[in-house]
């Protein structure tokens, strides 16, 4: 199969080169449609003493008609854009049109040949010889046209003296044969030069395209690197606050207890604050480690049969206190009869908690957060979180799934987060072969939809849920 592909590619390359060479030849022949009839008038005047007016007029008409197809093909081919490879049929059309023209033009040698008249013979041999020389220069770039010209004009140049006979004419025929051979060698040089020039041009164009493509890739990589650098700088600046806050609380309250400045009645409250700060610090470190594992490809899924409805029922209450404190309506929309899915339960729970945490964090008092789940028409499990919060501007949506990326929001919150939530969600779901889609508008809320592959459904659904 590889050899066939390579052979087809080679043939395509050779066809393109042949058509490019044909373009050069036809460009040289383009003026023939009006120039050759003009030359024909001059020739008719020259041979008026050897041919009658009807013969002269007939030959001129034949020349004009015979050259018309070549003019048409040359003009039509010139309109084909240079960056488009024409069909191979152009080679056949051009060769046929050029053959018809050479027959029409060289027919003067047969029509005007006057036996026993050396002056007549000299003029005809001179015209055919000059025509053959011109053929070498004009169409030498195209092998099919060059061969056609040498077959027709060469046959005339070598064969005409033979019909007269005699040593002088035989010698002239031999000289004509050598002349044809020499011009053929010259035509080969022209053909080789044209071919090498076109190959060099194609190589140059390929190199320019490759350099342009490399520049685009380099610019894109540089932009990504700069964006990643900016995101990590912002992350580190934000992370310093995130890490210092619980650490300061732990150190401050533990030092207060240790110093004995306060009474035992405060120990319980301070211990609770220390515990909460430690839990916050542990959660932050776990997020960083999770993201590191995802980036390194070291995340291993512990797959079991997971009931999405039960998972949501267990996850949503964990956010109820924060939602109630923020005066946010938190509820669920879960379709009945959802089948179990084969997945990592801890990973899916982390996805839900991250999405719920973001939704509650950026939803203003009086708003609502909905955790939903259903089956799509295709039978794929779909779940996610929808809120009526501040939303994310369109320009920022491409950043929120990048590591350490955060979208700009129209409100200021006490806890803006670390920018790790959605990248972790994306990494965990992609590890399951699923997709995450974010839909949001500034001031209009946000919907994050997670879709798992249908192959992860453990059994066929008994009820088809409506989306």
GROMACS .gro file of C-alpha atoms in nm:
model
  467
    1UNK     CA    1   0.000   0.000   0.000
    2UNK     CA    2   0.293   0.231   0.081
    3UNK     CA    3   0.460   0.156  -0.253
    4UNK     CA    4   0.134   0.236  -0.435
    5UNK     CA    5   0.099   0.565  -0.250
    6UNK     CA    6   0.461   0.654  -0.323
    7UNK     CA    7   0.415   0.566  -0.692
    8UNK     CA    8   0.097   0.773  -0.714
    9UNK     CA    9   0.273   1.067  -0.548
   10UNK     CA   10   0.562   1.040  -0.794
   11UNK     CA   11   0.324   1.034  -1.092
   12UNK     CA   12   0.138   1.336  -0.958
   13UNK     CA   13   0.467   1.523  -0.916
   14UNK     CA   14   0.576   1.434  -1.270
   15UNK     CA   15   0.240   1.541  -1.413
   16UNK     CA   16   0.261   1.874  -1.234
   17UNK     CA   17   0.612   1.932  -1.369
   18UNK     CA   18   0.501   1.845  -1.724
   19UNK     CA   19   0.208   2.087  -1.698
   20UNK     CA   20   0.432   2.363  -1.561
   21UNK     CA   21   0.665   2.312  -1.858
   22UNK     CA   22   0.364   2.320  -2.091
   23UNK     CA   23   0.266   2.653  -1.937
   24UNK     CA   24   0.603   2.800  -2.034
   25UNK     CA   25   0.576   2.671  -2.393
   26UNK     CA   26   0.218   2.788  -2.446
   27UNK     CA   27   0.307   3.130  -2.306
   28UNK     CA   28   0.562   3.160  -2.588
   29UNK     CA   29   0.308   3.039  -2.846
   30UNK     CA   30   0.026   3.269  -2.731
   31UNK     CA   31   0.090   3.536  -3.005
   32UNK     CA   32   0.075   3.274  -3.284
   33UNK     CA   33  -0.298   3.322  -3.347
   34UNK     CA   34  -0.239   3.669  -3.497
   35UNK     CA   35   0.136   3.663  -3.577
   36UNK     CA   36   0.144   3.354  -3.802
   37UNK     CA   37  -0.134   3.474  -4.039
   38UNK     CA   38   0.069   3.795  -4.079
   39UNK     CA   39   0.378   3.592  -4.164
   40UNK     CA   40   0.161   3.390  -4.401
   41UNK     CA   41   0.072   3.704  -4.598
   42UNK     CA   42   0.443   3.782  -4.645
   43UNK     CA   43   0.513   3.425  -4.758
   44UNK     CA   44   0.225   3.442  -5.007
   45UNK     CA   45   0.381   3.755  -5.156
   46UNK     CA   46   0.722   3.583  -5.174
   47UNK     CA   47   0.582   3.279  -5.357
   48UNK     CA   48   0.340   3.465  -5.582
   49UNK     CA   49   0.566   3.391  -5.884
   50UNK     CA   50   0.538   3.015  -5.827
   51UNK     CA   51   0.174   2.973  -5.721
   52UNK     CA   52  -0.162   3.102  -5.835
   53UNK     CA   53  -0.378   3.333  -5.625
   54UNK     CA   54  -0.634   3.059  -5.538
   55UNK     CA   55  -0.352   2.832  -5.419
   56UNK     CA   56  -0.199   3.111  -5.213
   57UNK     CA   57  -0.537   3.205  -5.063
   58UNK     CA   58  -0.619   2.843  -4.988
   59UNK     CA   59  -0.290   2.787  -4.806
   60UNK     CA   60  -0.331   3.109  -4.606
   61UNK     CA   61  -0.683   3.008  -4.500
   62UNK     CA   62  -0.557   2.661  -4.403
   63UNK     CA   63  -0.280   2.824  -4.197
   64UNK     CA   64  -0.524   3.056  -4.019
   65UNK     CA   65  -0.772   2.779  -3.944
   66UNK     CA   66  -0.497   2.534  -3.841
   67UNK     CA   67  -0.350   2.783  -3.595
   68UNK     CA   68  -0.682   2.879  -3.433
   69UNK     CA   69  -0.704   2.574  -3.197
   70UNK     CA   70  -0.351   2.640  -3.073
   71UNK     CA   71  -0.436   3.004  -3.000
   72UNK     CA   72  -0.750   2.897  -2.817
   73UNK     CA   73  -0.570   2.637  -2.605
   74UNK     CA   74  -0.286   2.881  -2.521
   75UNK     CA   75  -0.531   3.155  -2.419
   76UNK     CA   76  -0.748   2.916  -2.215
   77UNK     CA   77  -0.451   2.759  -2.039
   78UNK     CA   78  -0.317   3.101  -1.948
   79UNK     CA   79  -0.637   3.168  -1.751
   80UNK     CA   80  -0.574   2.869  -1.522
   81UNK     CA   81  -0.432   3.013  -1.196
   82UNK     CA   82  -0.061   2.929  -1.150
   83UNK     CA   83  -0.124   2.792  -0.800
   84UNK     CA   84  -0.371   2.531  -0.933
   85UNK     CA   85  -0.245   2.215  -1.102
   86UNK     CA   86  -0.443   2.176  -1.429
   87UNK     CA   87  -0.582   1.844  -1.548
   88UNK     CA   88  -0.354   1.622  -1.753
   89UNK     CA   89  -0.592   1.647  -2.051
   90UNK     CA   90  -0.435   1.986  -2.124
   91UNK     CA   91  -0.122   1.803  -2.243
   92UNK     CA   92  -0.325   1.605  -2.497
   93UNK     CA   93  -0.521   1.910  -2.614
   94UNK     CA   94  -0.208   2.125  -2.650
   95UNK     CA   95  -0.014   1.853  -2.833
   96UNK     CA   96  -0.303   1.795  -3.076
   97UNK     CA   97  -0.347   2.167  -3.142
   98UNK     CA   98   0.027   2.214  -3.196
   99UNK     CA   99   0.041   1.915  -3.432
  100UNK     CA  100  -0.241   2.067  -3.639
  101UNK     CA  101  -0.058   2.401  -3.652
  102UNK     CA  102   0.276   2.246  -3.758
  103UNK     CA  103   0.102   2.055  -4.039
  104UNK     CA  104  -0.071   2.374  -4.157
  105UNK     CA  105   0.246   2.584  -4.144
  106UNK     CA  106   0.485   2.327  -4.297
  107UNK     CA  107   0.240   2.247  -4.578
  108UNK     CA  108   0.391   2.547  -4.759
  109UNK     CA  109   0.687   2.324  -4.844
  110UNK     CA  110   0.462   2.084  -5.037
  111UNK     CA  111   0.227   2.346  -5.181
  112UNK     CA  112   0.494   2.590  -5.303
  113UNK     CA  113   0.773   2.342  -5.398
  114UNK     CA  114   0.860   2.396  -5.764
  115UNK     CA  115   1.062   2.113  -5.918
  116UNK     CA  116   1.385   2.217  -6.088
  117UNK     CA  117   1.393   2.567  -5.938
  118UNK     CA  118   1.693   2.603  -5.695
  119UNK     CA  119   1.582   2.951  -5.577
  120UNK     CA  120   1.241   2.815  -5.482
  121UNK     CA  121   1.402   2.524  -5.304
  122UNK     CA  122   1.645   2.747  -5.117
  123UNK     CA  123   1.365   2.970  -4.989
  124UNK     CA  124   1.154   2.677  -4.872
  125UNK     CA  125   1.447   2.501  -4.702
  126UNK     CA  126   1.540   2.828  -4.535
  127UNK     CA  127   1.185   2.883  -4.405
  128UNK     CA  128   1.150   2.527  -4.276
  129UNK     CA  129   1.497   2.538  -4.118
  130UNK     CA  130   1.423   2.868  -3.941
  131UNK     CA  131   1.088   2.730  -3.829
  132UNK     CA  132   1.259   2.425  -3.680
  133UNK     CA  133   1.508   2.648  -3.501
  134UNK     CA  134   1.226   2.863  -3.365
  135UNK     CA  135   1.045   2.548  -3.254
  136UNK     CA  136   1.348   2.455  -3.043
  137UNK     CA  137   1.348   2.791  -2.867
  138UNK     CA  138   0.974   2.843  -2.824
  139UNK     CA  139   0.854   2.500  -2.714
  140UNK     CA  140   1.177   2.344  -2.591
  141UNK     CA  141   1.045   2.349  -2.232
  142UNK     CA  142   0.768   2.100  -2.319
  143UNK     CA  143   0.879   1.758  -2.440
  144UNK     CA  144   0.549   1.659  -2.615
  145UNK     CA  145   0.541   1.983  -2.819
  146UNK     CA  146   0.913   1.964  -2.899
  147UNK     CA  147   0.883   1.607  -3.029
  148UNK     CA  148   0.579   1.704  -3.238
  149UNK     CA  149   0.770   1.991  -3.399
  150UNK     CA  150   1.074   1.778  -3.478
  151UNK     CA  151   0.865   1.500  -3.630
  152UNK     CA  152   0.678   1.736  -3.867
  153UNK     CA  153   0.940   2.001  -3.948
  154UNK     CA  154   1.232   1.756  -3.940
  155UNK     CA  155   1.055   1.522  -4.183
  156UNK     CA  156   0.994   1.809  -4.422
  157UNK     CA  157   1.351   1.940  -4.399
  158UNK     CA  158   1.510   1.601  -4.456
  159UNK     CA  159   1.258   1.462  -4.704
  160UNK     CA  160   1.215   1.757  -4.944
  161UNK     CA  161   1.563   1.735  -5.105
  162UNK     CA  162   1.520   1.360  -5.158
  163UNK     CA  163   1.231   1.412  -5.399
  164UNK     CA  164   1.462   1.606  -5.634
  165UNK     CA  165   1.742   1.347  -5.636
  166UNK     CA  166   2.104   1.405  -5.733
  167UNK     CA  167   2.423   1.424  -5.532
  168UNK     CA  168   2.375   1.786  -5.432
  169UNK     CA  169   2.027   1.728  -5.294
  170UNK     CA  170   2.129   1.406  -5.120
  171UNK     CA  171   2.409   1.597  -4.951
  172UNK     CA  172   2.159   1.870  -4.861
  173UNK     CA  173   1.929   1.608  -4.708
  174UNK     CA  174   2.220   1.466  -4.503
  175UNK     CA  175   2.314   1.816  -4.390
  176UNK     CA  176   1.952   1.878  -4.292
  177UNK     CA  177   1.953   1.554  -4.089
  178UNK     CA  178   2.264   1.665  -3.899
  179UNK     CA  179   2.107   2.006  -3.846
  180UNK     CA  180   1.793   1.845  -3.701
  181UNK     CA  181   2.008   1.631  -3.468
  182UNK     CA  182   2.206   1.934  -3.348
  183UNK     CA  183   1.889   2.132  -3.279
  184UNK     CA  184   1.743   1.831  -3.099
  185UNK     CA  185   2.047   1.829  -2.870
  186UNK     CA  186   2.000   2.203  -2.812
  187UNK     CA  187   1.633   2.147  -2.735
  188UNK     CA  188   1.730   1.890  -2.476
  189UNK     CA  189   1.944   2.150  -2.304
  190UNK     CA  190   1.654   2.395  -2.308
  191UNK     CA  191   1.423   2.127  -2.170
  192UNK     CA  192   1.667   2.037  -1.890
  193UNK     CA  193   1.721   2.402  -1.800
  194UNK     CA  194   1.346   2.468  -1.787
  195UNK     CA  195   1.288   2.157  -1.577
  196UNK     CA  196   1.563   2.246  -1.330
  197UNK     CA  197   1.434   2.603  -1.308
  198UNK     CA  198   1.082   2.484  -1.229
  199UNK     CA  199   1.206   2.232  -0.973
  200UNK     CA  200   1.412   2.504  -0.810
  201UNK     CA  201   1.108   2.733  -0.806
  202UNK     CA  202   0.894   2.461  -0.648
  203UNK     CA  203   1.163   2.388  -0.390
  204UNK     CA  204   1.184   2.758  -0.311
  205UNK     CA  205   0.806   2.784  -0.276
  206UNK     CA  206   0.800   2.474  -0.054
  207UNK     CA  207   1.076   2.623   0.157
  208UNK     CA  208   0.888   2.953   0.187
  209UNK     CA  209   0.570   2.769   0.285
  210UNK     CA  210   0.761   2.559   0.536
  211UNK     CA  211   0.924   2.869   0.685
  212UNK     CA  212   0.588   3.046   0.701
  213UNK     CA  213   0.431   2.742   0.869
  214UNK     CA  214   0.723   2.718   1.113
  215UNK     CA  215   0.686   3.087   1.194
  216UNK     CA  216   0.315   3.045   1.261
  217UNK     CA  217   0.383   2.744   1.486
  218UNK     CA  218   0.665   2.932   1.657
  219UNK     CA  219   0.444   3.235   1.716
  220UNK     CA  220   0.167   3.015   1.848
  221UNK     CA  221   0.406   2.830   2.078
  222UNK     CA  222   0.550   3.159   2.199
  223UNK     CA  223   0.202   3.295   2.267
  224UNK     CA  224   0.113   2.979   2.458
  225UNK     CA  225   0.437   2.998   2.654
  226UNK     CA  226   0.381   3.365   2.737
  227UNK     CA  227   0.021   3.292   2.838
  228UNK     CA  228   0.134   3.002   3.055
  229UNK     CA  229   0.405   3.218   3.210
  230UNK     CA  230   0.156   3.495   3.287
  231UNK     CA  231  -0.094   3.245   3.425
  232UNK     CA  232   0.166   3.084   3.650
  233UNK     CA  233   0.285   3.425   3.769
  234UNK     CA  234  -0.072   3.519   3.855
  235UNK     CA  235  -0.119   3.179   4.015
  236UNK     CA  236   0.191   3.217   4.232
  237UNK     CA  237   0.085   3.566   4.336
  238UNK     CA  238  -0.261   3.436   4.429
  239UNK     CA  239  -0.125   3.116   4.579
  240UNK     CA  240   0.096   3.307   4.820
  241UNK     CA  241  -0.221   3.452   4.970
  242UNK     CA  242  -0.404   3.119   4.964
  243UNK     CA  243  -0.119   2.943   5.144
  244UNK     CA  244  -0.038   3.218   5.393
  245UNK     CA  245  -0.395   3.269   5.511
  246UNK     CA  246  -0.450   2.920   5.663
  247UNK     CA  247  -0.086   2.898   5.776
  248UNK     CA  248  -0.107   3.230   5.957
  249UNK     CA  249  -0.430   3.116   6.121
  250UNK     CA  250  -0.274   2.787   6.231
  251UNK     CA  251   0.042   2.953   6.366
  252UNK     CA  252  -0.140   3.246   6.526
  253UNK     CA  253  -0.409   3.054   6.710
  254UNK     CA  254  -0.180   2.768   6.811
  255UNK     CA  255   0.071   3.020   6.949
  256UNK     CA  256  -0.209   3.189   7.143
  257UNK     CA  257  -0.313   2.859   7.299
  258UNK     CA  258   0.050   2.764   7.368
  259UNK     CA  259   0.130   3.097   7.535
  260UNK     CA  260  -0.159   3.063   7.778
  261UNK     CA  261  -0.277   3.419   7.714
  262UNK     CA  262  -0.637   3.306   7.686
  263UNK     CA  263  -0.841   3.090   7.909
  264UNK     CA  264  -0.942   2.728   7.849
  265UNK     CA  265  -1.290   2.840   7.742
  266UNK     CA  266  -1.146   2.967   7.412
  267UNK     CA  267  -0.939   2.659   7.338
  268UNK     CA  268  -1.225   2.476   7.166
  269UNK     CA  269  -1.306   2.765   6.934
  270UNK     CA  270  -0.942   2.819   6.842
  271UNK     CA  271  -0.891   2.448   6.782
  272UNK     CA  272  -1.186   2.453   6.545
  273UNK     CA  273  -1.031   2.744   6.350
  274UNK     CA  274  -0.697   2.563   6.339
  275UNK     CA  275  -0.870   2.249   6.210
  276UNK     CA  276  -1.058   2.443   5.940
  277UNK     CA  277  -0.738   2.617   5.831
  278UNK     CA  278  -0.553   2.287   5.816
  279UNK     CA  279  -0.835   2.135   5.614
  280UNK     CA  280  -0.825   2.434   5.375
  281UNK     CA  281  -0.449   2.396   5.338
  282UNK     CA  282  -0.476   2.023   5.276
  283UNK     CA  283  -0.746   2.078   5.010
  284UNK     CA  284  -0.528   2.331   4.833
  285UNK     CA  285  -0.225   2.102   4.836
  286UNK     CA  286  -0.437   1.811   4.712
  287UNK     CA  287  -0.559   2.025   4.421
  288UNK     CA  288  -0.202   2.110   4.325
  289UNK     CA  289  -0.097   1.745   4.346
  290UNK     CA  290  -0.401   1.634   4.143
  291UNK     CA  291  -0.320   1.882   3.871
  292UNK     CA  292   0.044   1.773   3.870
  293UNK     CA  293  -0.061   1.408   3.829
  294UNK     CA  294  -0.297   1.498   3.544
  295UNK     CA  295  -0.027   1.699   3.365
  296UNK     CA  296   0.229   1.420   3.410
  297UNK     CA  297  -0.016   1.157   3.284
  298UNK     CA  298   0.014   0.971   3.611
  299UNK     CA  299  -0.356   0.980   3.700
  300UNK     CA  300  -0.490   0.627   3.752
  301UNK     CA  301  -0.864   0.575   3.764
  302UNK     CA  302  -1.013   0.334   4.019
  303UNK     CA  303  -1.323   0.244   3.826
  304UNK     CA  304  -1.639   0.109   3.988
  305UNK     CA  305  -2.010   0.120   3.908
  306UNK     CA  306  -2.115   0.472   4.010
  307UNK     CA  307  -2.475   0.582   4.063
  308UNK     CA  308  -2.485   0.944   3.943
  309UNK     CA  309  -2.809   1.021   4.129
  310UNK     CA  310  -2.662   0.901   4.460
  311UNK     CA  311  -2.335   1.081   4.392
  312UNK     CA  312  -2.519   1.410   4.339
  313UNK     CA  313  -2.734   1.348   4.645
  314UNK     CA  314  -2.416   1.305   4.853
  315UNK     CA  315  -2.231   1.602   4.701
  316UNK     CA  316  -2.492   1.878   4.703
  317UNK     CA  317  -2.547   1.882   5.083
  318UNK     CA  318  -2.177   1.956   5.131
  319UNK     CA  319  -2.239   2.295   4.970
  320UNK     CA  320  -2.567   2.375   5.143
  321UNK     CA  321  -2.408   2.567   5.430
  322UNK     CA  322  -2.214   2.794   5.192
  323UNK     CA  323  -2.522   2.837   4.974
  324UNK     CA  324  -2.741   2.922   5.274
  325UNK     CA  325  -2.485   3.172   5.404
  326UNK     CA  326  -2.480   3.336   5.061
  327UNK     CA  327  -2.861   3.336   5.036
  328UNK     CA  328  -2.847   3.113   4.728
  329UNK     CA  329  -3.112   2.860   4.628
  330UNK     CA  330  -2.932   2.526   4.576
  331UNK     CA  331  -3.128   2.231   4.434
  332UNK     CA  332  -3.104   1.942   4.187
  333UNK     CA  333  -3.268   1.829   3.862
  334UNK     CA  334  -3.190   1.460   3.821
  335UNK     CA  335  -3.378   1.240   3.576
  336UNK     CA  336  -3.525   0.917   3.709
  337UNK     CA  337  -3.387   0.580   3.614
  338UNK     CA  338  -3.031   0.690   3.544
  339UNK     CA  339  -2.817   0.381   3.488
  340UNK     CA  340  -2.485   0.335   3.669
  341UNK     CA  341  -2.168   0.442   3.490
  342UNK     CA  342  -1.825   0.282   3.499
  343UNK     CA  343  -1.602   0.553   3.646
  344UNK     CA  344  -1.379   0.667   3.931
  345UNK     CA  345  -1.627   0.772   4.201
  346UNK     CA  346  -1.378   0.995   4.386
  347UNK     CA  347  -1.290   1.176   4.061
  348UNK     CA  348  -1.653   1.238   3.967
  349UNK     CA  349  -1.729   1.363   4.318
  350UNK     CA  350  -1.434   1.599   4.296
  351UNK     CA  351  -1.568   1.726   3.961
  352UNK     CA  352  -1.912   1.792   4.110
  353UNK     CA  353  -1.772   1.966   4.419
  354UNK     CA  354  -1.545   2.188   4.210
  355UNK     CA  355  -1.832   2.288   3.982
  356UNK     CA  356  -2.069   2.350   4.274
  357UNK     CA  357  -1.804   2.545   4.465
  358UNK     CA  358  -1.740   2.774   4.165
  359UNK     CA  359  -2.113   2.824   4.107
  360UNK     CA  360  -2.186   2.915   4.469
  361UNK     CA  361  -1.877   3.135   4.490
  362UNK     CA  362  -1.975   3.352   4.193
  363UNK     CA  363  -2.353   3.363   4.239
  364UNK     CA  364  -2.491   3.671   4.411
  365UNK     CA  365  -2.748   3.660   4.693
  366UNK     CA  366  -3.093   3.572   4.566
  367UNK     CA  367  -2.954   3.364   4.281
  368UNK     CA  368  -2.981   2.993   4.221
  369UNK     CA  369  -2.748   2.698   4.155
  370UNK     CA  370  -2.880   2.379   3.997
  371UNK     CA  371  -2.698   2.045   3.975
  372UNK     CA  372  -2.847   1.839   3.691
  373UNK     CA  373  -2.810   1.496   3.537
  374UNK     CA  374  -2.986   1.309   3.256
  375UNK     CA  375  -2.930   1.086   2.954
  376UNK     CA  376  -2.896   1.240   2.611
  377UNK     CA  377  -3.095   1.117   2.311
  378UNK     CA  378  -2.791   0.910   2.211
  379UNK     CA  379  -2.785   0.747   2.557
  380UNK     CA  380  -2.475   0.927   2.686
  381UNK     CA  381  -2.465   1.029   3.055
  382UNK     CA  382  -2.480   1.408   3.099
  383UNK     CA  383  -2.441   1.601   3.424
  384UNK     CA  384  -2.323   1.942   3.537
  385UNK     CA  385  -2.405   2.264   3.718
  386UNK     CA  386  -2.607   2.567   3.609
  387UNK     CA  387  -2.609   2.898   3.795
  388UNK     CA  388  -2.746   3.252   3.765
  389UNK     CA  389  -2.419   3.409   3.872
  390UNK     CA  390  -2.203   3.683   3.727
  391UNK     CA  391  -2.099   3.473   3.426
  392UNK     CA  392  -1.773   3.480   3.232
  393UNK     CA  393  -1.695   3.712   2.943
  394UNK     CA  394  -1.648   3.546   2.605
  395UNK     CA  395  -1.284   3.656   2.580
  396UNK     CA  396  -1.205   3.492   2.915
  397UNK     CA  397  -1.373   3.158   2.850
  398UNK     CA  398  -1.071   3.023   2.662
  399UNK     CA  399  -0.854   3.080   2.970
  400UNK     CA  400  -1.061   2.924   3.247
  401UNK     CA  401  -0.971   2.567   3.148
  402UNK     CA  402  -0.600   2.648   3.130
  403UNK     CA  403  -0.388   2.556   3.429
  404UNK     CA  404  -0.390   2.841   3.680
  405UNK     CA  405  -0.628   3.034   3.456
  406UNK     CA  406  -0.906   3.251   3.596
  407UNK     CA  407  -1.180   3.445   3.426
  408UNK     CA  408  -1.247   3.808   3.509
  409UNK     CA  409  -1.572   3.865   3.695
  410UNK     CA  410  -1.786   4.170   3.736
  411UNK     CA  411  -1.806   4.132   4.115
  412UNK     CA  412  -1.539   4.106   4.379
  413UNK     CA  413  -1.555   3.804   4.607
  414UNK     CA  414  -1.364   3.731   4.924
  415UNK     CA  415  -1.249   3.401   4.779
  416UNK     CA  416  -1.153   3.422   4.411
  417UNK     CA  417  -0.997   3.076   4.417
  418UNK     CA  418  -0.671   2.948   4.279
  419UNK     CA  419  -0.771   2.886   3.920
  420UNK     CA  420  -0.725   2.510   3.961
  421UNK     CA  421  -1.088   2.395   3.976
  422UNK     CA  422  -1.188   2.386   3.610
  423UNK     CA  423  -0.850   2.258   3.480
  424UNK     CA  424  -0.880   1.968   3.726
  425UNK     CA  425  -1.239   1.907   3.613
  426UNK     CA  426  -1.127   1.902   3.250
  427UNK     CA  427  -0.835   1.668   3.322
  428UNK     CA  428  -1.045   1.422   3.525
  429UNK     CA  429  -1.325   1.407   3.268
  430UNK     CA  430  -1.088   1.371   2.973
  431UNK     CA  431  -0.921   1.084   3.160
  432UNK     CA  432  -1.266   0.917   3.144
  433UNK     CA  433  -1.287   0.988   2.770
  434UNK     CA  434  -1.553   1.254   2.822
  435UNK     CA  435  -1.590   1.623   2.739
  436UNK     CA  436  -1.656   1.943   2.933
  437UNK     CA  437  -1.844   2.232   2.772
  438UNK     CA  438  -1.881   2.578   2.926
  439UNK     CA  439  -2.158   2.817   2.819
  440UNK     CA  440  -2.165   3.160   2.975
  441UNK     CA  441  -2.225   3.530   2.922
  442UNK     CA  442  -2.121   3.812   3.148
  443UNK     CA  443  -2.411   3.884   3.384
  444UNK     CA  444  -2.618   3.593   3.251
  445UNK     CA  445  -2.487   3.299   3.453
  446UNK     CA  446  -2.285   2.992   3.359
  447UNK     CA  447  -2.362   2.634   3.256
  448UNK     CA  448  -2.088   2.368   3.272
  449UNK     CA  449  -2.196   2.042   3.105
  450UNK     CA  450  -2.004   1.715   3.143
  451UNK     CA  451  -2.066   1.433   2.894
  452UNK     CA  452  -1.931   1.082   2.949
  453UNK     CA  453  -1.893   0.825   2.666
  454UNK     CA  454  -2.189   0.599   2.608
  455UNK     CA  455  -1.953   0.303   2.655
  456UNK     CA  456  -1.936   0.388   3.025
  457UNK     CA  457  -2.306   0.314   3.076
  458UNK     CA  458  -2.325  -0.012   3.270
  459UNK     CA  459  -2.674  -0.110   3.150
  460UNK     CA  460  -2.929   0.021   2.905
  461UNK     CA  461  -3.159   0.285   3.058
  462UNK     CA  462  -3.510   0.173   3.138
  463UNK     CA  463  -3.641   0.524   3.103
  464UNK     CA  464  -3.517   0.778   2.851
  465UNK     CA  465  -3.477   1.109   3.021
  466UNK     CA  466  -3.564   1.430   2.853
  467UNK     CA  467  -3.294   1.688   2.827
   0.00000   0.00000   0.00000
